[in-house]
XYZ file of C-alpha atoms in Angstrom:
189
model
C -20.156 14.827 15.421
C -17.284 11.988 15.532
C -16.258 11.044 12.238
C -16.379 7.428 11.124
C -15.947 5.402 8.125
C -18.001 2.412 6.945
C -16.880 -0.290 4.414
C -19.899 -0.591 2.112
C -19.644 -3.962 0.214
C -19.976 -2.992 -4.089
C -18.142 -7.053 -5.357
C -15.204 -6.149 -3.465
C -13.232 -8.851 -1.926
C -10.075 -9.387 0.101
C -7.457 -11.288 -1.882
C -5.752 -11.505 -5.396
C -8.247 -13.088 -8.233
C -7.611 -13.879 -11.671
C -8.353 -10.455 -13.760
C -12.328 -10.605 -14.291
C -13.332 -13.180 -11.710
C -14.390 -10.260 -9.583
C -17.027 -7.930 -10.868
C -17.184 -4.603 -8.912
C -19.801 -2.157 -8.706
C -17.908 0.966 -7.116
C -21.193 2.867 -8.793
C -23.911 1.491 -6.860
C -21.868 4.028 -3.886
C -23.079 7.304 -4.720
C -26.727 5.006 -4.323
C -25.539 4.627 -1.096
C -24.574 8.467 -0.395
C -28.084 9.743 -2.216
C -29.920 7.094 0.318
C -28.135 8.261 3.559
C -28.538 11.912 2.686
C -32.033 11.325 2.207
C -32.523 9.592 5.322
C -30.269 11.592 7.667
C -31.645 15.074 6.019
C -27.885 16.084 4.986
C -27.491 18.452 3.102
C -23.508 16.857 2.115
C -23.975 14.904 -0.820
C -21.468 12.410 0.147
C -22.095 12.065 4.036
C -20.390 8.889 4.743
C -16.722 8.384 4.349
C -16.191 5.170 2.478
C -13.843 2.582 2.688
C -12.571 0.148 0.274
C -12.139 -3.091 1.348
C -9.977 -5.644 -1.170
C -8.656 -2.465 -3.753
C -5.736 -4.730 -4.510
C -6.002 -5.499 -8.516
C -9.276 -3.106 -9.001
C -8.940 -1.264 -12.087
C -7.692 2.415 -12.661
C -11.567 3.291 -13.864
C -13.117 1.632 -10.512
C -10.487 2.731 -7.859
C -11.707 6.686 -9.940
C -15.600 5.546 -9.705
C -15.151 4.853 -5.743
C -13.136 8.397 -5.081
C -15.728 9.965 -6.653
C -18.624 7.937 -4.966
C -16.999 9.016 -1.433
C -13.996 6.535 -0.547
C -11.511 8.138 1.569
C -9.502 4.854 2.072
C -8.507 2.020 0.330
C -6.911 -1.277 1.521
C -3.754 -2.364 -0.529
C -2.435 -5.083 1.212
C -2.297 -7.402 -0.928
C -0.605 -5.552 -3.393
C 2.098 -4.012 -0.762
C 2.785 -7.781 0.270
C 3.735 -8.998 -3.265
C 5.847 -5.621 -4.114
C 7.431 -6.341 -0.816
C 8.429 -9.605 -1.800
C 9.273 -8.764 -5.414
C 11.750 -6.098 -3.993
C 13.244 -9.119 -2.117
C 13.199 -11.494 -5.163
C 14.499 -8.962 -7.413
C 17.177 -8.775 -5.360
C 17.836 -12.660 -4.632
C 18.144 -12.613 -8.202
C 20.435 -9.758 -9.130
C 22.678 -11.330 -6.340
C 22.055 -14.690 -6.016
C 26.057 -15.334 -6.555
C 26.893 -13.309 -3.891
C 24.150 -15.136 -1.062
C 25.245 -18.829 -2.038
C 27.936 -18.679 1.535
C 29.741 -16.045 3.692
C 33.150 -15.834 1.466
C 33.481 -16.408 -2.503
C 31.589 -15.099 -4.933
C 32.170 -14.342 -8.913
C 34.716 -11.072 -7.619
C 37.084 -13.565 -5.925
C 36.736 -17.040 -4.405
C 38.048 -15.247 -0.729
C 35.587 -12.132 -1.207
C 33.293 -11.836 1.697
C 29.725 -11.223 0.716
C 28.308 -9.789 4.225
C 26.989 -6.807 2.398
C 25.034 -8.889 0.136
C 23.262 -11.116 2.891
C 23.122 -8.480 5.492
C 19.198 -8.145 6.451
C 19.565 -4.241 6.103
C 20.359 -4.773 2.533
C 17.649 -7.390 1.066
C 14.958 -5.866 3.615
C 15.707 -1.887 1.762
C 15.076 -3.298 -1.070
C 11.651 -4.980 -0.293
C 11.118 -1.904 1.586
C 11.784 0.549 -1.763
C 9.483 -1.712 -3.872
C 6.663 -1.616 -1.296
C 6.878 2.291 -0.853
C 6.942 2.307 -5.158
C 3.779 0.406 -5.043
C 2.287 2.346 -2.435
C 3.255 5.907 -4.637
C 1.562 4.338 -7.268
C -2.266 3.584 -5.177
C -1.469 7.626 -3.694
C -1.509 8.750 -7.492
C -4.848 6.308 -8.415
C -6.668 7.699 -5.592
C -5.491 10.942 -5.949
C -3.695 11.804 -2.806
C -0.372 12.648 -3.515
C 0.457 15.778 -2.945
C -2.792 17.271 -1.580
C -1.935 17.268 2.347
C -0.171 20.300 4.015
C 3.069 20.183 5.056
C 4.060 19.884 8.470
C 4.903 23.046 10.768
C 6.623 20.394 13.027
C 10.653 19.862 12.576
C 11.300 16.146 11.661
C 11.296 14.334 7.878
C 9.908 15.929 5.135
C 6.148 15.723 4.746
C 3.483 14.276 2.200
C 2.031 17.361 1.279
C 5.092 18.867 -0.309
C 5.688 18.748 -3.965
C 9.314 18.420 -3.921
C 9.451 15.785 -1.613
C 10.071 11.839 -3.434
C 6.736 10.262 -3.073
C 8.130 7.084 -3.082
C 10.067 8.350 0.446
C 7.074 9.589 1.706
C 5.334 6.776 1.252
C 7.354 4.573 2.714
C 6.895 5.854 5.874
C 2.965 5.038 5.496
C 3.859 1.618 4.571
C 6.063 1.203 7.319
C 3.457 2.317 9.711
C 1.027 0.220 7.785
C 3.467 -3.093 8.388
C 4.412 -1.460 12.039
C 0.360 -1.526 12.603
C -0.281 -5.209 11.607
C 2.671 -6.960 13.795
C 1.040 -5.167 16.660
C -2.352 -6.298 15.604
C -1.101 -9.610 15.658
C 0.817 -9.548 18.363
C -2.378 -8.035 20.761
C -4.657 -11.556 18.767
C -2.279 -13.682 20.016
C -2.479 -12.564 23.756
């Protein structure tokens, strides 16, 4: 039949919390799975695709637990938010001479500094530390790499090895941030 996914609650919350105020369970899952299977008569003995909800700042050992128990997606937002702004902040710092006014900067006090304050600029570089951070939760749940690769001509593809997971994944984060604006956007009308 149609697939679906549920979000089966295990301590998980949405968020950022202080390491160790949130206790997860990712094990009481596959309690979950046995239970269904029983009661549908499956013979899968994972039949429902999992989602976890508020991932952001679970351990390496419970984000493995949860793949294990069934969960085919994990939210990250919270993380992808703060790497997006770190990219930013790293770079406020690195250049902070440079975005103090249009001209003068430590090269000259008639240098223009346009290429320091374009928005093209400061927003690749939140842009580069949110795809890193996403590479990083596509090795912890063990995706990366294990998609084919497209037949269709266009960018290169998740599923190949030689392809930079931290391009790839930037194109599911920008989808991901593409995805929320218009989720907004839709709330607000």
């Amino acid at each position: 039949g149609d697939m679906f996914s549920i979000a089966a609650a295990f301590g998980n919350v949405h968020g950022v919390y202080k390491p160790g105020n949130v206790v997860l369970s990712p094990e009481r899952l596959m309690k979950h799975q046995a239970y269904t299977k029983e009661q549908i008569g499956c013979e899968d003995d994972k039949p429902i695709y999992l989602v976890m909800h508020g991932g952001s700042g679970s351990t390496d050992e419970e984000i493995k637990t949860a793949v294990k128990a069934g969960v085919v997606k994990m939210n990250i937002d919270t993380d992808t938010q703060w790497a997006y702004w770190d990219g930013l902040r790293a770079f406020e710092k690195e250049k902070h001479d440079y975005l103090q006014g249009q001209i003068g900067n430590p090269s000259g006090a008639d240098k223009p500094n346009k290429k320091f304050y374009d928005p093209r600029v400061w927003c690749r570089k939140a842009e580069e530390s949110m795809r890193q951070r996403v590479g990083v939760s596509m090795d912890k749940l063990g995706s990366a790499g294990q998609y084919p690769a497209s037949s269709e001509p266009g960018c290169a593809q998740l599923g190949e090895k030689k392809v930079d997971i931290v391009k790839a994944a930037g194109f599911v984060a920008a989808g991901a941030v593409l995805g929320s604006v218009i989720t907004l956007l839709a709330k607000k009308k």
